[in-house]
C-alpha cells in the first residue's frame, strides 16, 4: 500500500485513537475497529490481500470488505491532499501615518500600537486598556494596524505580518494576539504549540482550561471564578508553548456582555464605573473587566491536565461529570490553531492522552465555583 | 455545528455529503475528521458584522 498515505502520528486517547495527517494538518478520531481496518489497509500488499485478510481474521464479508477498501482509499486520498496555501498580496509601499498611538506595558515589556482610526482602535484597545502606559517610555515592539479598500493590515516593527478582509477582523485580532504573545515572552511563533479558544484559570500549581460554545457563559464564569480568588490566566485565547506544553498568561481583559452586568457588579466594586462599549464582534454592549492579578508579579505559565466544557442552563440539573474525549475534541480542535509542525503535533497528541475531560452544567454560580475548587484539589 | 463547519469553509451539506461518502466506515464506529484553524483567531463574530462596512 502507499506508504506516503500513512498518518504521521497515532495516539490512543481514551477508548479511541487519534491519527494525524501532516499534509492537511488533520486530526481524525477513530474507534479501535476503524484503527484495525486502517492498520490492515497499510499492512496489505494490495486490494485482494486486504479483502482476504479481513475475511480470514475477522470474518468480514467480501461486500463489506470491498466497501471498507473503497472508502479508506477515498478517505486517504482526500485527507492527504494538501489545501492550497492562501496568498497575501501587499499593495502597500508605505505604512500610513497613524491617527492614534498607544503604549501598553506588560511587566518590563512595552508595546506601542499605532491605529489608523477609532474603528481600528476598537478592535484591540478595549481589552488592553488596563495596560496603558506612559507614551514616553521606550518600546520593545511597534505595531501598525490600518485598513484600506476592504482589507485590514497588520505590521510589526514595520514588517508586514498579514492582511485580512474587514469581515474577518477576528483573524487580525488572533494574529495580533499571537504576535503580542511572542513580544511579551521574547520568542517566535514557531515556539508555540497552539492557541486554544479557551479561558484558563489557575491556582499556584496548575491551570484548568474552560471551553464552551458562545453563549454558554464562559467569560462570565471566568469573571466569577476570578472574584472567588482564582487567578485568570487567559480569557478566550490561551497560548501553549511547545517546549514545556505549559499554558501561558495572556493579559487581556474579559469581555462581559450586558446580560451579565448585574451579576458581575455584585462581585467587583468598580465594575459599575467601567465604560460600556459596543462589541465589534457580538453586536451587543459589553464591558471589559481587567485581570485581577498584576502581570508583572504574576506567575506566567502552568501545566494543564484538565479541560472543562461549561454549559449554563437555568433549567438543567447542575452537575460535573467526567466525559469521553471525543465529545470535547469535536469543539476543541476545530476551534483552535494547532501548529502544523510534525513535532508540535506529536507533542499535542502526547499532551492530549493524559488530559482529563469534564462537563460542567450549572444553573447557579456558587455550584460552578465549588466544583472548580474540587477540580483543583483532585 | 453548522457554525463551526462554516468556520472551516465546509457547509453543512458538504459535511453530510462527506459522511455519506464514508457510510461504511462511519457505521463501524467513531470517525471524526477534525481540522484545526489555519490561523490564530479570536472569537468568531456574530453573522452580518463588518465594523468597517
PDB file of N, CA and C in Angstrom, chain A residues 78-151:
ATOM      1  N   UNK A  78      -8.261  11.948   0.064  1.00  0.00           N
ATOM      2  CA  UNK A  78      -8.808  13.262   0.474  1.00  0.00           C
ATOM      3  C   UNK A  78      -7.948  13.908   1.559  1.00  0.00           C
ATOM      4  N   UNK A  79      -7.645  13.119   2.562  1.00  0.00           N
ATOM      5  CA  UNK A  79      -7.026  13.669   3.774  1.00  0.00           C
ATOM      6  C   UNK A  79      -5.551  14.007   3.549  1.00  0.00           C
ATOM      7  N   UNK A  80      -4.954  13.404   2.537  1.00  0.00           N
ATOM      8  CA  UNK A  80      -3.533  13.678   2.298  1.00  0.00           C
ATOM      9  C   UNK A  80      -3.332  14.674   1.159  1.00  0.00           C
ATOM     10  N   UNK A  81      -4.443  15.239   0.672  1.00  0.00           N
ATOM     11  CA  UNK A  81      -4.337  16.291  -0.342  1.00  0.00           C
ATOM     12  C   UNK A  81      -4.194  17.616   0.387  1.00  0.00           C
ATOM     13  N   UNK A  82      -3.051  18.218   0.233  1.00  0.00           N
ATOM     14  CA  UNK A  82      -2.779  19.469   0.953  1.00  0.00           C
ATOM     15  C   UNK A  82      -3.642  20.597   0.412  1.00  0.00           C
ATOM     16  N   UNK A  83      -4.268  21.381   1.280  1.00  0.00           N
ATOM     17  CA  UNK A  83      -5.039  22.532   0.810  1.00  0.00           C
ATOM     18  C   UNK A  83      -4.116  23.593   0.224  1.00  0.00           C
ATOM     19  N   UNK A  84      -4.665  24.358  -0.708  1.00  0.00           N
ATOM     20  CA  UNK A  84      -3.844  25.403  -1.326  1.00  0.00           C
ATOM     21  C   UNK A  84      -3.571  26.517  -0.315  1.00  0.00           C
ATOM     22  N   UNK A  85      -2.325  26.926  -0.305  1.00  0.00           N
ATOM     23  CA  UNK A  85      -1.946  27.997   0.619  1.00  0.00           C
ATOM     24  C   UNK A  85      -2.589  29.316   0.193  1.00  0.00           C
ATOM     25  N   UNK A  86      -3.016  30.070   1.204  1.00  0.00           N
ATOM     26  CA  UNK A  86      -3.616  31.372   0.905  1.00  0.00           C
ATOM     27  C   UNK A  86      -2.502  32.401   0.717  1.00  0.00           C
ATOM     28  N   UNK A  87      -2.561  33.072  -0.402  1.00  0.00           N
ATOM     29  CA  UNK A  87      -1.547  34.084  -0.687  1.00  0.00           C
ATOM     30  C   UNK A  87      -2.032  35.442  -0.203  1.00  0.00           C
ATOM     31  N   UNK A  88      -1.165  36.151   0.439  1.00  0.00           N
ATOM     32  CA  UNK A  88      -1.491  37.522   0.831  1.00  0.00           C
ATOM     33  C   UNK A  88      -0.732  38.479  -0.071  1.00  0.00           C
ATOM     34  N   UNK A  89      -1.456  39.314  -0.719  1.00  0.00           N
ATOM     35  CA  UNK A  89      -0.780  40.315  -1.542  1.00  0.00           C
ATOM     36  C   UNK A  89      -0.595  41.577  -0.714  1.00  0.00           C
ATOM     37  N   UNK A  90       0.365  42.329  -1.068  1.00  0.00           N
ATOM     38  CA  UNK A  90       0.684  43.523  -0.291  1.00  0.00           C
ATOM     39  C   UNK A  90       0.833  44.735  -1.217  1.00  0.00           C
ATOM     40  N   UNK A  91      -0.266  45.414  -1.481  1.00  0.00           N
ATOM     41  CA  UNK A  91      -0.199  46.529  -2.411  1.00  0.00           C
ATOM     42  C   UNK A  91       0.260  47.831  -1.750  1.00  0.00           C
ATOM     43  N   UNK A  92       1.085  47.702  -0.712  1.00  0.00           N
ATOM     44  CA  UNK A  92       1.492  48.906   0.016  1.00  0.00           C
ATOM     45  C   UNK A  92       2.998  49.093  -0.011  1.00  0.00           C
ATOM     46  N   UNK A  93       3.407  50.289  -0.216  1.00  0.00           N
ATOM     47  CA  UNK A  93       4.826  50.614  -0.107  1.00  0.00           C
ATOM     48  C   UNK A  93       5.124  51.297   1.210  1.00  0.00           C
ATOM     49  N   UNK A  94       4.099  51.898   1.780  1.00  0.00           N
ATOM     50  CA  UNK A  94       4.343  52.670   2.999  1.00  0.00           C
ATOM     51  C   UNK A  94       3.198  52.490   3.984  1.00  0.00           C
ATOM     52  N   UNK A  95       3.544  52.482   5.245  1.00  0.00           N
ATOM     53  CA  UNK A  95       2.530  52.433   6.296  1.00  0.00           C
ATOM     54  C   UNK A  95       2.032  53.865   6.503  1.00  0.00           C
ATOM     55  N   UNK A  96       0.716  54.054   6.501  1.00  0.00           N
ATOM     56  CA  UNK A  96       0.230  55.431   6.663  1.00  0.00           C
ATOM     57  C   UNK A  96       0.550  55.991   8.047  1.00  0.00           C
ATOM     58  N   UNK A  97       0.607  57.293   8.135  1.00  0.00           N
ATOM     59  CA  UNK A  97       0.817  57.906   9.448  1.00  0.00           C
ATOM     60  C   UNK A  97      -0.376  57.607  10.347  1.00  0.00           C
ATOM     61  N   UNK A  98      -0.118  57.160  11.571  1.00  0.00           N
ATOM     62  CA  UNK A  98      -1.243  56.782  12.447  1.00  0.00           C
ATOM     63  C   UNK A  98      -1.975  58.009  12.985  1.00  0.00           C
ATOM     64  N   UNK A  99      -3.265  57.829  13.220  1.00  0.00           N
ATOM     65  CA  UNK A  99      -4.035  58.892  13.863  1.00  0.00           C
ATOM     66  C   UNK A  99      -3.973  58.780  15.373  1.00  0.00           C
ATOM     67  N   UNK A 100      -3.866  57.527  15.847  1.00  0.00           N
ATOM     68  CA  UNK A 100      -3.881  57.296  17.293  1.00  0.00           C
ATOM     69  C   UNK A 100      -2.720  56.363  17.643  1.00  0.00           C
ATOM     70  N   UNK A 101      -2.008  56.706  18.682  1.00  0.00           N
ATOM     71  CA  UNK A 101      -0.893  55.865  19.104  1.00  0.00           C
ATOM     72  C   UNK A 101      -0.997  55.615  20.611  1.00  0.00           C
ATOM     73  N   UNK A 102      -0.877  54.352  21.001  1.00  0.00           N
ATOM     74  CA  UNK A 102      -0.976  53.991  22.428  1.00  0.00           C
ATOM     75  C   UNK A 102       0.205  53.104  22.810  1.00  0.00           C
ATOM     76  N   UNK A 103       0.599  53.215  24.069  1.00  0.00           N
ATOM     77  CA  UNK A 103       1.651  52.335  24.579  1.00  0.00           C
ATOM     78  C   UNK A 103       1.078  51.533  25.753  1.00  0.00           C
ATOM     79  N   UNK A 104       1.371  50.233  25.738  1.00  0.00           N
ATOM     80  CA  UNK A 104       0.883  49.332  26.786  1.00  0.00           C
ATOM     81  C   UNK A 104       2.088  48.657  27.443  1.00  0.00           C
ATOM     82  N   UNK A 105       1.970  48.444  28.749  1.00  0.00           N
ATOM     83  CA  UNK A 105       3.072  47.804  29.484  1.00  0.00           C
ATOM     84  C   UNK A 105       2.628  46.441  30.008  1.00  0.00           C
ATOM     85  N   UNK A 106       3.467  45.434  29.731  1.00  0.00           N
ATOM     86  CA  UNK A 106       3.236  44.076  30.261  1.00  0.00           C
ATOM     87  C   UNK A 106       4.513  43.679  30.980  1.00  0.00           C
ATOM     88  N   UNK A 107       4.541  43.897  32.276  1.00  0.00           N
ATOM     89  CA  UNK A 107       5.782  43.707  33.008  1.00  0.00           C
ATOM     90  C   UNK A 107       6.810  44.708  32.508  1.00  0.00           C
ATOM     91  N   UNK A 108       7.963  44.198  32.102  1.00  0.00           N
ATOM     92  CA  UNK A 108       9.023  45.088  31.622  1.00  0.00           C
ATOM     93  C   UNK A 108       8.952  45.318  30.113  1.00  0.00           C
ATOM     94  N   UNK A 109       7.955  44.745  29.481  1.00  0.00           N
ATOM     95  CA  UNK A 109       7.840  44.871  28.022  1.00  0.00           C
ATOM     96  C   UNK A 109       6.820  45.958  27.683  1.00  0.00           C
ATOM     97  N   UNK A 110       7.242  46.912  26.863  1.00  0.00           N
ATOM     98  CA  UNK A 110       6.344  47.982  26.426  1.00  0.00           C
ATOM     99  C   UNK A 110       6.042  47.824  24.928  1.00  0.00           C
ATOM    100  N   UNK A 111       4.778  47.892  24.615  1.00  0.00           N
ATOM    101  CA  UNK A 111       4.326  47.681  23.242  1.00  0.00           C
ATOM    102  C   UNK A 111       3.611  48.936  22.758  1.00  0.00           C
ATOM    103  N   UNK A 112       4.000  49.419  21.604  1.00  0.00           N
ATOM    104  CA  UNK A 112       3.298  50.569  21.026  1.00  0.00           C
ATOM    105  C   UNK A 112       2.411  50.076  19.888  1.00  0.00           C
ATOM    106  N   UNK A 113       1.184  50.565  19.877  1.00  0.00           N
ATOM    107  CA  UNK A 113       0.296  50.226  18.761  1.00  0.00           C
ATOM    108  C   UNK A 113      -0.181  51.520  18.118  1.00  0.00           C
ATOM    109  N   UNK A 114       0.038  51.603  16.810  1.00  0.00           N
ATOM    110  CA  UNK A 114      -0.427  52.746  16.032  1.00  0.00           C
ATOM    111  C   UNK A 114      -1.700  52.344  15.293  1.00  0.00           C
ATOM    112  N   UNK A 115      -2.779  53.030  15.599  1.00  0.00           N
ATOM    113  CA  UNK A 115      -4.071  52.717  14.977  1.00  0.00           C
ATOM    114  C   UNK A 115      -4.383  53.790  13.937  1.00  0.00           C
ATOM    115  N   UNK A 116      -4.908  53.342  12.800  1.00  0.00           N
ATOM    116  CA  UNK A 116      -5.225  54.301  11.739  1.00  0.00           C
ATOM    117  C   UNK A 116      -6.472  55.109  12.051  1.00  0.00           C
ATOM    118  N   UNK A 117      -7.357  54.547  12.848  1.00  0.00           N
ATOM    119  CA  UNK A 117      -8.626  55.247  13.107  1.00  0.00           C
ATOM    120  C   UNK A 117      -9.241  54.725  14.402  1.00  0.00           C
ATOM    121  N   UNK A 118     -10.313  55.390  14.818  1.00  0.00           N
ATOM    122  CA  UNK A 118     -11.039  54.980  16.014  1.00  0.00           C
ATOM    123  C   UNK A 118     -11.635  53.577  15.827  1.00  0.00           C
ATOM    124  N   UNK A 119     -12.117  53.293  14.603  1.00  0.00           N
ATOM    125  CA  UNK A 119     -12.714  51.968  14.340  1.00  0.00           C
ATOM    126  C   UNK A 119     -11.670  50.860  14.463  1.00  0.00           C
ATOM    127  N   UNK A 120     -10.484  51.137  13.971  1.00  0.00           N
ATOM    128  CA  UNK A 120      -9.407  50.146  14.068  1.00  0.00           C
ATOM    129  C   UNK A 120      -9.015  49.961  15.535  1.00  0.00           C
ATOM    130  N   UNK A 121      -8.957  51.066  16.245  1.00  0.00           N
ATOM    131  CA  UNK A 121      -8.621  51.010  17.677  1.00  0.00           C
ATOM    132  C   UNK A 121      -9.594  50.119  18.450  1.00  0.00           C
ATOM    133  N   UNK A 122     -10.870  50.171  18.062  1.00  0.00           N
ATOM    134  CA  UNK A 122     -11.894  49.391  18.773  1.00  0.00           C
ATOM    135  C   UNK A 122     -11.679  47.882  18.671  1.00  0.00           C
ATOM    136  N   UNK A 123     -10.856  47.444  17.695  1.00  0.00           N
ATOM    137  CA  UNK A 123     -10.606  46.009  17.527  1.00  0.00           C
ATOM    138  C   UNK A 123      -9.656  45.457  18.596  1.00  0.00           C
ATOM    139  N   UNK A 124      -8.800  46.297  19.124  1.00  0.00           N
ATOM    140  CA  UNK A 124      -7.739  45.828  20.021  1.00  0.00           C
ATOM    141  C   UNK A 124      -7.765  46.529  21.393  1.00  0.00           C
ATOM    142  N   UNK A 125      -7.867  47.843  21.340  1.00  0.00           N
ATOM    143  CA  UNK A 125      -7.648  48.651  22.544  1.00  0.00           C
ATOM    144  C   UNK A 125      -8.543  48.297  23.742  1.00  0.00           C
ATOM    145  N   UNK A 126      -9.850  48.031  23.541  1.00  0.00           N
ATOM    146  CA  UNK A 126     -10.708  47.831  24.720  1.00  0.00           C
ATOM    147  C   UNK A 126     -10.197  46.735  25.652  1.00  0.00           C
ATOM    148  N   UNK A 127      -9.636  45.645  25.095  1.00  0.00           N
ATOM    149  CA  UNK A 127      -9.205  44.573  26.004  1.00  0.00           C
ATOM    150  C   UNK A 127      -7.758  44.744  26.483  1.00  0.00           C
ATOM    151  N   UNK A 128      -7.101  45.829  26.048  1.00  0.00           N
ATOM    152  CA  UNK A 128      -5.757  46.121  26.576  1.00  0.00           C
ATOM    153  C   UNK A 128      -5.727  47.425  27.365  1.00  0.00           C
ATOM    154  N   UNK A 129      -6.874  48.063  27.445  1.00  0.00           N
ATOM    155  CA  UNK A 129      -6.954  49.398  28.051  1.00  0.00           C
ATOM    156  C   UNK A 129      -6.292  49.463  29.433  1.00  0.00           C
ATOM    157  N   UNK A 130      -6.470  48.390  30.217  1.00  0.00           N
ATOM    158  CA  UNK A 130      -5.939  48.356  31.594  1.00  0.00           C
ATOM    159  C   UNK A 130      -4.414  48.387  31.629  1.00  0.00           C
ATOM    160  N   UNK A 131      -3.767  48.087  30.477  1.00  0.00           N
ATOM    161  CA  UNK A 131      -2.297  48.024  30.451  1.00  0.00           C
ATOM    162  C   UNK A 131      -1.676  49.310  29.891  1.00  0.00           C
ATOM    163  N   UNK A 132      -2.510  50.331  29.693  1.00  0.00           N
ATOM    164  CA  UNK A 132      -1.994  51.600  29.142  1.00  0.00           C
ATOM    165  C   UNK A 132      -0.827  52.134  29.970  1.00  0.00           C
ATOM    166  N   UNK A 133       0.191  52.633  29.265  1.00  0.00           N
ATOM    167  CA  UNK A 133       1.387  53.122  29.953  1.00  0.00           C
ATOM    168  C   UNK A 133       1.732  54.522  29.445  1.00  0.00           C
ATOM    169  N   UNK A 134       2.702  55.094  30.083  1.00  0.00           N
ATOM    170  CA  UNK A 134       3.220  56.393  29.674  1.00  0.00           C
ATOM    171  C   UNK A 134       3.737  56.303  28.226  1.00  0.00           C
ATOM    172  N   UNK A 135       3.275  57.189  27.380  1.00  0.00           N
ATOM    173  CA  UNK A 135       3.652  57.107  25.965  1.00  0.00           C
ATOM    174  C   UNK A 135       5.117  57.484  25.721  1.00  0.00           C
ATOM    175  N   UNK A 136       5.803  57.941  26.753  1.00  0.00           N
ATOM    176  CA  UNK A 136       7.195  58.378  26.557  1.00  0.00           C
ATOM    177  C   UNK A 136       8.204  57.257  26.826  1.00  0.00           C
ATOM    178  N   UNK A 137       7.731  56.109  27.316  1.00  0.00           N
ATOM    179  CA  UNK A 137       8.674  55.027  27.616  1.00  0.00           C
ATOM    180  C   UNK A 137       9.231  54.429  26.318  1.00  0.00           C
ATOM    181  N   UNK A 138      10.397  53.800  26.408  1.00  0.00           N
ATOM    182  CA  UNK A 138      10.940  53.145  25.224  1.00  0.00           C
ATOM    183  C   UNK A 138      10.151  51.853  24.978  1.00  0.00           C
ATOM    184  N   UNK A 139      10.006  51.480  23.714  1.00  0.00           N
ATOM    185  CA  UNK A 139       9.146  50.348  23.389  1.00  0.00           C
ATOM    186  C   UNK A 139       9.959  49.168  22.861  1.00  0.00           C
ATOM    187  N   UNK A 140       9.446  47.970  23.118  1.00  0.00           N
ATOM    188  CA  UNK A 140      10.101  46.751  22.656  1.00  0.00           C
ATOM    189  C   UNK A 140       9.584  46.306  21.291  1.00  0.00           C
ATOM    190  N   UNK A 141       8.371  46.724  20.971  1.00  0.00           N
ATOM    191  CA  UNK A 141       7.806  46.388  19.653  1.00  0.00           C
ATOM    192  C   UNK A 141       6.782  47.444  19.287  1.00  0.00           C
ATOM    193  N   UNK A 142       6.687  47.718  17.984  1.00  0.00           N
ATOM    194  CA  UNK A 142       5.714  48.702  17.489  1.00  0.00           C
ATOM    195  C   UNK A 142       4.827  48.027  16.441  1.00  0.00           C
ATOM    196  N   UNK A 143       3.528  48.094  16.668  1.00  0.00           N
ATOM    197  CA  UNK A 143       2.565  47.542  15.712  1.00  0.00           C
ATOM    198  C   UNK A 143       1.879  48.686  14.963  1.00  0.00           C
ATOM    199  N   UNK A 144       1.616  48.473  13.684  1.00  0.00           N
ATOM    200  CA  UNK A 144       0.774  49.382  12.908  1.00  0.00           C
ATOM    201  C   UNK A 144      -0.425  48.604  12.394  1.00  0.00           C
ATOM    202  N   UNK A 145      -1.600  49.136  12.657  1.00  0.00           N
ATOM    203  CA  UNK A 145      -2.828  48.478  12.188  1.00  0.00           C
ATOM    204  C   UNK A 145      -3.655  49.513  11.429  1.00  0.00           C
ATOM    205  N   UNK A 146      -3.988  49.202  10.189  1.00  0.00           N
ATOM    206  CA  UNK A 146      -4.773  50.146   9.387  1.00  0.00           C
ATOM    207  C   UNK A 146      -5.617  49.379   8.377  1.00  0.00           C
ATOM    208  N   UNK A 147      -6.580  50.063   7.811  1.00  0.00           N
ATOM    209  CA  UNK A 147      -7.422  49.438   6.802  1.00  0.00           C
ATOM    210  C   UNK A 147      -7.422  50.248   5.519  1.00  0.00           C
ATOM    211  N   UNK A 148      -7.574  49.542   4.419  1.00  0.00           N
ATOM    212  CA  UNK A 148      -7.640  50.212   3.127  1.00  0.00           C
ATOM    213  C   UNK A 148      -8.353  49.296   2.132  1.00  0.00           C
ATOM    214  N   UNK A 149      -9.336  49.836   1.460  1.00  0.00           N
ATOM    215  CA  UNK A 149     -10.006  49.140   0.372  1.00  0.00           C
ATOM    216  C   UNK A 149     -10.496  47.746   0.806  1.00  0.00           C
ATOM    217  N   UNK A 150     -11.151  47.687   1.938  1.00  0.00           N
ATOM    218  CA  UNK A 150     -11.761  46.429   2.381  1.00  0.00           C
ATOM    219  C   UNK A 150     -10.813  45.468   3.064  1.00  0.00           C
ATOM    220  N   UNK A 151      -9.555  45.876   3.244  1.00  0.00           N
ATOM    221  CA  UNK A 151      -8.607  44.989   3.919  1.00  0.00           C
ATOM    222  C   UNK A 151      -8.027  45.662   5.151  1.00  0.00           C
TER     223      UNK A 151
END
